[in-house]
PDB file of C-alpha atoms in Angstrom:
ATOM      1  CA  UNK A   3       6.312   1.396  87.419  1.00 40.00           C
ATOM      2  CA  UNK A   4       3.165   1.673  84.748  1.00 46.00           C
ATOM      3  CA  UNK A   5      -0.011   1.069  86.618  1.00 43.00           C
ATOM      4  CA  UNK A   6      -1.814  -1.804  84.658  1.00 47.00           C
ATOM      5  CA  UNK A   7      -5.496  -1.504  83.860  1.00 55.00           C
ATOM      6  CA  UNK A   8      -7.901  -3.778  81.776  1.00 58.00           C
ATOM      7  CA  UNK A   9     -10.631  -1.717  79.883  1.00 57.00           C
ATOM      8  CA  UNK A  10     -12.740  -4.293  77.788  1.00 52.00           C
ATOM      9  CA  UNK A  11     -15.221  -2.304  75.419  1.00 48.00           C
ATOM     10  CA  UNK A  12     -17.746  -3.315  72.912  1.00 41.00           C
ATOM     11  CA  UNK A  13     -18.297  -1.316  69.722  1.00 40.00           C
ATOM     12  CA  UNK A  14     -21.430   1.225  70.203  1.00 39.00           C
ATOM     13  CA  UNK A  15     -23.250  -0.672  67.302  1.00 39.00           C
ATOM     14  CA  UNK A  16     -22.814  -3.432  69.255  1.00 45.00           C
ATOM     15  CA  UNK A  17     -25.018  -4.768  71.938  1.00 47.00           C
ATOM     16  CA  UNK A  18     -23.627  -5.322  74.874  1.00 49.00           C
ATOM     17  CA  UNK A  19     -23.479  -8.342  77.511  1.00 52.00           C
ATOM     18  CA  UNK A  20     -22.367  -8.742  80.769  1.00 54.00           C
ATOM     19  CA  UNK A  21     -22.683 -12.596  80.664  1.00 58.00           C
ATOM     20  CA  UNK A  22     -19.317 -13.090  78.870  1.00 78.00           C
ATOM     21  CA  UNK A  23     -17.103 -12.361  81.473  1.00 91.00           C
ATOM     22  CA  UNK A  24     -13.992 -13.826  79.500  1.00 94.00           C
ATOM     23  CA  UNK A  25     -11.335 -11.685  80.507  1.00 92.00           C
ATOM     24  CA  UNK A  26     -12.098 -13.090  84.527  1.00 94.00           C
ATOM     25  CA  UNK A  27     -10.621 -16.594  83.945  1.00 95.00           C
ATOM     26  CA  UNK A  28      -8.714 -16.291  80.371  1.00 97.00           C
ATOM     27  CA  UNK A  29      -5.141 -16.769  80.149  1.00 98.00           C
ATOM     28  CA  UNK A  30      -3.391 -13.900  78.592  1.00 98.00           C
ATOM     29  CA  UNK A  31      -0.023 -14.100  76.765  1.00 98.00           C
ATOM     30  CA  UNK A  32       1.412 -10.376  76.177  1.00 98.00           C
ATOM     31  CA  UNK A  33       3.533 -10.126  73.264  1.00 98.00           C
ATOM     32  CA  UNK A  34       6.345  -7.161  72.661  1.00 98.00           C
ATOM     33  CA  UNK A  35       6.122  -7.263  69.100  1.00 97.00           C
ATOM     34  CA  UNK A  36       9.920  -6.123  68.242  1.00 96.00           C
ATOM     35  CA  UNK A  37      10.981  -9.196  69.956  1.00 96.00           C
ATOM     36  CA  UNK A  38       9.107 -11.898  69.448  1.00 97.00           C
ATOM     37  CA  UNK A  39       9.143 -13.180  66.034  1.00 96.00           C
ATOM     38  CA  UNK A  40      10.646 -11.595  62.797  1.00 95.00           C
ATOM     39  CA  UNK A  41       8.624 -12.826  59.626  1.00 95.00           C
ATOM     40  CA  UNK A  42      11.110 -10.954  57.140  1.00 95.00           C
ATOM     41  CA  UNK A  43      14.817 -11.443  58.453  1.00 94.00           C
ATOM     42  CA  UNK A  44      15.162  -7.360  59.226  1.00 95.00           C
ATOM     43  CA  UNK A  45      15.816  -7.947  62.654  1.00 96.00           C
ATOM     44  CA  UNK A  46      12.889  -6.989  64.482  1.00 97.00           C
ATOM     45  CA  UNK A  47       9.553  -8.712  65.137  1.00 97.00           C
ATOM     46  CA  UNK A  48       6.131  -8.028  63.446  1.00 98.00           C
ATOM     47  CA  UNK A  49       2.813  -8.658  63.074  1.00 98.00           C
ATOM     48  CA  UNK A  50       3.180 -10.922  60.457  1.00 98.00           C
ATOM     49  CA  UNK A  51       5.556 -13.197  62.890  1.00 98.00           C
ATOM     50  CA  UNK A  52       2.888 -12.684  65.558  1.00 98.00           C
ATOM     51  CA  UNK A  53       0.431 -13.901  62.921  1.00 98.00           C
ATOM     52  CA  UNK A  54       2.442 -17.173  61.773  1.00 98.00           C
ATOM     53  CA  UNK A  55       2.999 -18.070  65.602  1.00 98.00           C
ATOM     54  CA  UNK A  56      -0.869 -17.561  66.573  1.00 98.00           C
ATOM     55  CA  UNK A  57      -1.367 -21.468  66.207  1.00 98.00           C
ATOM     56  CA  UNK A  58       1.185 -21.992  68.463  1.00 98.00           C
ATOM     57  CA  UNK A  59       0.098 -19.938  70.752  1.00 98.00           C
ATOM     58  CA  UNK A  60      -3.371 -21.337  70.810  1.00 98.00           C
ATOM     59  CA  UNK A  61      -2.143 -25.095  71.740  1.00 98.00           C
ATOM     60  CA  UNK A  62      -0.297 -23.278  74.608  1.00 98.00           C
ATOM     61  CA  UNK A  63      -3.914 -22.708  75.984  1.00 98.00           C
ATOM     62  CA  UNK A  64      -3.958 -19.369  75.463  1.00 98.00           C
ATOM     63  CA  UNK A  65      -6.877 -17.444  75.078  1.00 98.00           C
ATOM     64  CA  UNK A  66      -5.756 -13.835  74.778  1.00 98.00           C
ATOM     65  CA  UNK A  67      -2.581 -12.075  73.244  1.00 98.00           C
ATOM     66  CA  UNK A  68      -2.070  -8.432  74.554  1.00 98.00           C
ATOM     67  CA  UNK A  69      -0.145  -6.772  72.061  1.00 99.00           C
ATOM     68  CA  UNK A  70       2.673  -3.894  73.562  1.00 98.00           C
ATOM     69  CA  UNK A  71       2.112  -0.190  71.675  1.00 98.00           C
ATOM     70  CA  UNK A  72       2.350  -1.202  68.003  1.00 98.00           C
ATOM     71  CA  UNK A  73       1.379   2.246  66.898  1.00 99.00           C
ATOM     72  CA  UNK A  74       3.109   4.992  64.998  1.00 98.00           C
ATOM     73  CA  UNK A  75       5.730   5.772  67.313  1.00 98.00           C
ATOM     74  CA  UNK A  76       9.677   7.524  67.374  1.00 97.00           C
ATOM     75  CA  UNK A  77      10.213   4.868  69.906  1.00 96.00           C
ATOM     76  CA  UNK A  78      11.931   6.621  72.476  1.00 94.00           C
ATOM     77  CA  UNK A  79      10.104   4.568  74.932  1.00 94.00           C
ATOM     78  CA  UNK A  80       9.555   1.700  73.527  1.00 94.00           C
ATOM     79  CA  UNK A  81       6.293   2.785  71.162  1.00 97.00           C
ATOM     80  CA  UNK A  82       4.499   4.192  74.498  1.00 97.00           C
ATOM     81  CA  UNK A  83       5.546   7.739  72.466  1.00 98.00           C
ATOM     82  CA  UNK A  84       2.290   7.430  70.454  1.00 99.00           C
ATOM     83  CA  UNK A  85       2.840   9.557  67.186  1.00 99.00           C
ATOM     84  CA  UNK A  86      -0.476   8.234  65.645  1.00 99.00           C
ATOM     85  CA  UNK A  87      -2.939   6.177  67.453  1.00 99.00           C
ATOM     86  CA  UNK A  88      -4.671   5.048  63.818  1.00 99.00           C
ATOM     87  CA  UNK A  89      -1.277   4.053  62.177  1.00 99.00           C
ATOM     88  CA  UNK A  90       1.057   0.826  62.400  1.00 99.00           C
ATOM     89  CA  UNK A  91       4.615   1.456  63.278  1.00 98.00           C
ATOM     90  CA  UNK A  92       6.040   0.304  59.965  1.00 97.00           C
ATOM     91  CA  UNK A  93       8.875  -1.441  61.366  1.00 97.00           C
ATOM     92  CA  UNK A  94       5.759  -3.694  62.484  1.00 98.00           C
ATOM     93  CA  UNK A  95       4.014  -3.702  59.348  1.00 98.00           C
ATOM     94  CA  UNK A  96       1.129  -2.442  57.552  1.00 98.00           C
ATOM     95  CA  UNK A  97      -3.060  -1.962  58.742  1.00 99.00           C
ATOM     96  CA  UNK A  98      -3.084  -4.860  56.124  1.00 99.00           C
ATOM     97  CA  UNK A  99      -1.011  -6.869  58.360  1.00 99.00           C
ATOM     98  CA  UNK A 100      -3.040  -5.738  61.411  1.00 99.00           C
ATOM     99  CA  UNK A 101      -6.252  -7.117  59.769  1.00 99.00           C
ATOM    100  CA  UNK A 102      -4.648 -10.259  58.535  1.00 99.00           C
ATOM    101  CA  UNK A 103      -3.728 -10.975  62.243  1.00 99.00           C
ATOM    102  CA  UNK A 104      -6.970 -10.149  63.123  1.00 99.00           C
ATOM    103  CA  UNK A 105      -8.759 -12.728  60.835  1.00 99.00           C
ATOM    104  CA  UNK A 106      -6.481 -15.399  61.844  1.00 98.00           C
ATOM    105  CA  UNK A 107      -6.362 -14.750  65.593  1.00 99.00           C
ATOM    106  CA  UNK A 108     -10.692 -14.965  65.143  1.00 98.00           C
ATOM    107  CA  UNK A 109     -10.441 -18.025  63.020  1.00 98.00           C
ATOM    108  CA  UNK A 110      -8.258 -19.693  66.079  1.00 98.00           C
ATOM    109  CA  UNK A 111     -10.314 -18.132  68.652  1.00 98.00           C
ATOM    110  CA  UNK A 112      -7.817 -16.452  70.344  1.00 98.00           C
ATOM    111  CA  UNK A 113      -8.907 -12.515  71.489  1.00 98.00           C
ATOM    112  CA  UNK A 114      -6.548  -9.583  70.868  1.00 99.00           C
ATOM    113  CA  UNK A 115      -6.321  -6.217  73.564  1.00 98.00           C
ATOM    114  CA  UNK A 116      -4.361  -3.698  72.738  1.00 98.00           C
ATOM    115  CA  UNK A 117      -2.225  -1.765  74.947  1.00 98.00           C
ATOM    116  CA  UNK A 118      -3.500   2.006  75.213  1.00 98.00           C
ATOM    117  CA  UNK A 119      -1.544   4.647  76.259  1.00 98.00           C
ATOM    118  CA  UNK A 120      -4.007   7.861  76.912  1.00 98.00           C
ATOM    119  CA  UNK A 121      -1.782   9.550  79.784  1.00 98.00           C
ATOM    120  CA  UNK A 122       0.239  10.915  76.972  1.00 98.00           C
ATOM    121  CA  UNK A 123       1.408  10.952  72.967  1.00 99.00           C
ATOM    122  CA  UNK A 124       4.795  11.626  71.487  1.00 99.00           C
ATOM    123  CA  UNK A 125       6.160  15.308  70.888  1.00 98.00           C
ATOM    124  CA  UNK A 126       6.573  13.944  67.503  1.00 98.00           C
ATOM    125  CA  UNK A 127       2.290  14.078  67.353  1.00 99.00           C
ATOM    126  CA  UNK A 128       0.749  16.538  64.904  1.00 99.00           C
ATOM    127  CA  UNK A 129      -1.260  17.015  67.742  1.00 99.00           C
ATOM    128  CA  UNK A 130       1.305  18.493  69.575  1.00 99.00           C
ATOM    129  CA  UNK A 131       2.589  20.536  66.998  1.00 99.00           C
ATOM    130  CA  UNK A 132      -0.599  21.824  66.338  1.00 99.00           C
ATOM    131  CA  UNK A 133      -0.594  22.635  69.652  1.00 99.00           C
ATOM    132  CA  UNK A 134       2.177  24.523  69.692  1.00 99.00           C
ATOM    133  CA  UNK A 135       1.162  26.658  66.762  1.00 99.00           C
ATOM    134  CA  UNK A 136      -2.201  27.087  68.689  1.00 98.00           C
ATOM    135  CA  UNK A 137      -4.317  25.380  65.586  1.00 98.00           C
ATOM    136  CA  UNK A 138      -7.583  25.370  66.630  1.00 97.00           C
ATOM    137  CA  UNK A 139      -9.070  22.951  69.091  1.00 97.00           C
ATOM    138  CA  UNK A 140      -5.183  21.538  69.530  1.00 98.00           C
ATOM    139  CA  UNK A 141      -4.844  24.543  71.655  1.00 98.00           C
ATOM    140  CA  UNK A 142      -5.946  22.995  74.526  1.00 97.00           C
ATOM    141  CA  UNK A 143      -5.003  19.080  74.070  1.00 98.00           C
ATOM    142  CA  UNK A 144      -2.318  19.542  76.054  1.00 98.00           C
ATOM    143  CA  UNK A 145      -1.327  20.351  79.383  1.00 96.00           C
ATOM    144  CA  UNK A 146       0.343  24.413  79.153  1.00 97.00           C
ATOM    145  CA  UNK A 147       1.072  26.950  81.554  1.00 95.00           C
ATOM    146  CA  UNK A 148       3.174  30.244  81.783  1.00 95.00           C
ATOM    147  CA  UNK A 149       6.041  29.999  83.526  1.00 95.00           C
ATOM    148  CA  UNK A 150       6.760  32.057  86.827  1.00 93.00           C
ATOM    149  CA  UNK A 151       9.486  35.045  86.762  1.00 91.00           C
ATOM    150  CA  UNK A 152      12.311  34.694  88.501  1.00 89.00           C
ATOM    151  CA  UNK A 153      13.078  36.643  91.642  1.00 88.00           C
ATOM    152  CA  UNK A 154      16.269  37.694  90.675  1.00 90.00           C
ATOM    153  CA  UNK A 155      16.031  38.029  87.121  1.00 90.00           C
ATOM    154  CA  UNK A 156      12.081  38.590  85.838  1.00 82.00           C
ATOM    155  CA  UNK A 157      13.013  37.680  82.015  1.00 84.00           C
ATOM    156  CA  UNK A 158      13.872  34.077  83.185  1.00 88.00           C
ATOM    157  CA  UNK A 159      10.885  32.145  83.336  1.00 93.00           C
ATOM    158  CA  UNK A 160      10.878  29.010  86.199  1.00 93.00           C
ATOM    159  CA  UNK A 161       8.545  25.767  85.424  1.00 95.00           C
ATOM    160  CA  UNK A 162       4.758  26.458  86.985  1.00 93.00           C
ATOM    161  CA  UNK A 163       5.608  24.209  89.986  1.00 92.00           C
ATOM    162  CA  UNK A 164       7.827  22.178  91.564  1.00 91.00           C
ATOM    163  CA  UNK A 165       6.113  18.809  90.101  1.00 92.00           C
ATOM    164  CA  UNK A 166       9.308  16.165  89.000  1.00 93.00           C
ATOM    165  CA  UNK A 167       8.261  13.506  86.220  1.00 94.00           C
ATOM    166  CA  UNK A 168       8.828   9.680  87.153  1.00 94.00           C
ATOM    167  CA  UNK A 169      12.346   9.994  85.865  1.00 92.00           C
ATOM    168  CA  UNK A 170      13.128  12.609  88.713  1.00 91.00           C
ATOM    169  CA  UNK A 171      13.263  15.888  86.740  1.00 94.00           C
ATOM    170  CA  UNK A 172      10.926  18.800  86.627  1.00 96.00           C
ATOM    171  CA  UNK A 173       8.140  17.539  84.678  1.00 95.00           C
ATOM    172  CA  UNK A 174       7.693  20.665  82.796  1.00 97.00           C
ATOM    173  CA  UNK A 175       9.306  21.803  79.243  1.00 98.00           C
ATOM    174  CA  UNK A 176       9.372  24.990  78.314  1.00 98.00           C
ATOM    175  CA  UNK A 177       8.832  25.767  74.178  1.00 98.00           C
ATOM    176  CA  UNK A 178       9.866  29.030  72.865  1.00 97.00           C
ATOM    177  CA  UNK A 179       7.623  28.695  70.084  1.00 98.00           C
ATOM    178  CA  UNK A 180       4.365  28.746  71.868  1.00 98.00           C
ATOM    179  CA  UNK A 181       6.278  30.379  75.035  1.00 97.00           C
ATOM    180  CA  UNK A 182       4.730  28.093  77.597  1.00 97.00           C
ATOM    181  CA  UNK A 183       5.672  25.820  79.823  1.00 97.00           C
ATOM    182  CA  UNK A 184       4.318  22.182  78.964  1.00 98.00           C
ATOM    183  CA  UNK A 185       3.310  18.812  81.870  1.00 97.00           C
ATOM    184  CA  UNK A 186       5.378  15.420  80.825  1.00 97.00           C
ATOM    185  CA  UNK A 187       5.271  13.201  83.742  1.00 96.00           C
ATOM    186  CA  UNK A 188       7.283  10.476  81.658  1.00 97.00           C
ATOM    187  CA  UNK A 189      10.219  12.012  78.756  1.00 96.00           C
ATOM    188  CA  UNK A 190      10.657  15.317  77.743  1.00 97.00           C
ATOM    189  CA  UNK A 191       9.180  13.648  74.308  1.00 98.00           C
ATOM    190  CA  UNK A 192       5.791  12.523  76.117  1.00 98.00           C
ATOM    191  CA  UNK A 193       4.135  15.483  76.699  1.00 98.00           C
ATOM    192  CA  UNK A 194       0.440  15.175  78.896  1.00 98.00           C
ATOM    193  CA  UNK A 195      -3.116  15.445  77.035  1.00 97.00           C
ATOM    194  CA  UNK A 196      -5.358  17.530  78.310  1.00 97.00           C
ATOM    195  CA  UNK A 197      -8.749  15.733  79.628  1.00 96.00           C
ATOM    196  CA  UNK A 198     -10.278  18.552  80.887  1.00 94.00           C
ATOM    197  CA  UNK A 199     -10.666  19.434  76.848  1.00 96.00           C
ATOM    198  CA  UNK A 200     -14.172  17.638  76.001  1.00 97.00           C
ATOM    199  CA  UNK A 201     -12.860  17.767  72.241  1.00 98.00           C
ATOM    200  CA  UNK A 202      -9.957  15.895  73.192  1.00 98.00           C
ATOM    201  CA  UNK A 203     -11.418  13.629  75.738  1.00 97.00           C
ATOM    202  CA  UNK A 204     -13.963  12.591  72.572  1.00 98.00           C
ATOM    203  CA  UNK A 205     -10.867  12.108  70.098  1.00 98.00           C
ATOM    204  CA  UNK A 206      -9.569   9.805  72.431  1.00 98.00           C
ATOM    205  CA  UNK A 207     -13.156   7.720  72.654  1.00 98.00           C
ATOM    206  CA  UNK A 208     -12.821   7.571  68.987  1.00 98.00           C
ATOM    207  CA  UNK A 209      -9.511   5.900  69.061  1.00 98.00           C
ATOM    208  CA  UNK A 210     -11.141   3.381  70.988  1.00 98.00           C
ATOM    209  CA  UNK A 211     -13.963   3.002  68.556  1.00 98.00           C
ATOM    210  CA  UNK A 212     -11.499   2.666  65.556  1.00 99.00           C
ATOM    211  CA  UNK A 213      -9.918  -0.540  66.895  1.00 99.00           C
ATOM    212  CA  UNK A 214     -13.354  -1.908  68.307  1.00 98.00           C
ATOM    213  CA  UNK A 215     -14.128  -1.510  64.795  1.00 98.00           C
ATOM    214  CA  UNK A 216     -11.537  -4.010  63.655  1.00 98.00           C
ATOM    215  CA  UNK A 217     -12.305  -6.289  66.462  1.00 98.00           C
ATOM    216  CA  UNK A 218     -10.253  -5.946  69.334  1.00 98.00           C
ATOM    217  CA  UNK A 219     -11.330  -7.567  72.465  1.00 97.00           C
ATOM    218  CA  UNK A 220     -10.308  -4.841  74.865  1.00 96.00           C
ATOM    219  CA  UNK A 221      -7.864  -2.576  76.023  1.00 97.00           C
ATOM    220  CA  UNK A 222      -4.787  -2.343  78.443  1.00 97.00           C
ATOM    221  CA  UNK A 223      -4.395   0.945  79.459  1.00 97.00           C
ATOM    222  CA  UNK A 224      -1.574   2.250  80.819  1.00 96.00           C
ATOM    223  CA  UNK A 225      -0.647   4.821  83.504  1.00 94.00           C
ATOM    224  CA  UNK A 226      -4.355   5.216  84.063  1.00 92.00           C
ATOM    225  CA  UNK A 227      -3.369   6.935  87.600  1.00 91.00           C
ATOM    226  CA  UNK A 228      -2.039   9.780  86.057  1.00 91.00           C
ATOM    227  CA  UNK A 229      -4.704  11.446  83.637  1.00 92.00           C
ATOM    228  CA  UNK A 230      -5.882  13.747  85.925  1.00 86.00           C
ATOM    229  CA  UNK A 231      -4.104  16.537  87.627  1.00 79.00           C
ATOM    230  CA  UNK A 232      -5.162  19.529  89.612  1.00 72.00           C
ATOM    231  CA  UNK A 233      -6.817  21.859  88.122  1.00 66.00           C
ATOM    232  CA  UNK A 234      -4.378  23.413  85.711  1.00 55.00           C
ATOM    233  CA  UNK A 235      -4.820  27.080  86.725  1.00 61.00           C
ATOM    234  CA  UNK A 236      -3.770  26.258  89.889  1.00 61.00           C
ATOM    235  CA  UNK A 237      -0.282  24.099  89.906  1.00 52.00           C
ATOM    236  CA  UNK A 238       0.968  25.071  93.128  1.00 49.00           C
ATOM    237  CA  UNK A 239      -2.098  23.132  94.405  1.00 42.00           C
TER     238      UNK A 239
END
């Protein structure tokens, strides 16, 4: 089960008040954007159906719509595989769409949080693959390790540890190309990010600025429990 979390920001231009307290009493309405309303007959919901149904949503009482991952995604796991944290899935739409929902959801007066998924992106990242090529400062956004030679055989490498991902099974992957053993504690395809890396840790603060910057109210962020490990030299810790 995804531990829930609430993280409501203000931009850093911004200056911020502890007076409006909104998210204490407001009622929230979350909203899984592939099926809730399809504006364009393809099947699956978007943000412009999200956008036509904002008025109804409003004389519902609500005061808040918390939008599921509507990023960039493969969707293995149902968009929490974050390809690109500054793109629209395009079976949801465009950033225009995005922005459109954003002026009408202001004009209504109805806030918008965003889920945000920081424990992990998708293997389908070019962060990942950068990683995996060792590109620069990618090197280290992600969890790695060398694998431990087996007793019997020394040329087969086991996983670092023993550590099993929420789905049961070891939650490490080895990649030949980078010949390292990488931490998913969800999928295979959701490998961990590395906070320990200050470069990464401010990458992900400027994800966070980017949609503060089109006006979200806040953030849900998900699996918060899990974004810190032991230290990674030491995984049979």
């Amino acid at each position: 089960m995804r531990v829930l979390a609430l993280l409501v920001l203000a931009a850093a231009a911004v200056s911020v008040s502890c007076v409006d307290m909104w998210f204490n009493s407001a009622v929230v309405y979350q909203i899984y954007p592939r099926s809730f309303m399809d504006s364009n007959a393809d099947g699956i919901g978007d943000l412009n159906g999200i956008k036509q149904k904002l008025p109804y949503l409003q004389e519902l009482g609500v005061d808040a719509i918390w939008l599921s991952p509507i990023y960039k995604s493969p969707m293995y796991d149902f968009g929490y595989d974050i390809a690109d944290y500054k793109s629209i899935a395009t079976e949801y739409g465009t950033m225009d769409d995005f922005d459109a929902l954003m002026v009408e959801a202001k004009r209504l007066g109805v806030r918008v949080v965003l889920d945000y998924v920081p424990n992990h992106t998708s293997n389908e990242s070019v962060w990942f693959t950068n990683s995996i090529d060792k590109i620069g400062n990618y090197t280290d956004y992600y969890i790695w390790a060398d694998g431990i030679p087996d007793e019997a055989n020394a040329s087969i490498l086991n996983p670092p540890s023993n550590w099993i991902s929420v789905f049961r099974n070891s939650a490490w992957e080895y990649n030949a190309k980078r010949g390292q053993y990488y931490l998913h504690q969800f999928v295979i395809g959701q490998p961990d990010i590395n906070y320990r890396s200050p470069i990464l840790r401010e990458e992900m603060k400027d994800v966070l600025r980017f949609w503060l910057e089109k006006g979200v109210s806040g953030f849900r962020v998900d699996a918060v429990n899990m974004l810190y490990e032991v230290d990674p030299a030491d995984f049979g810790g």
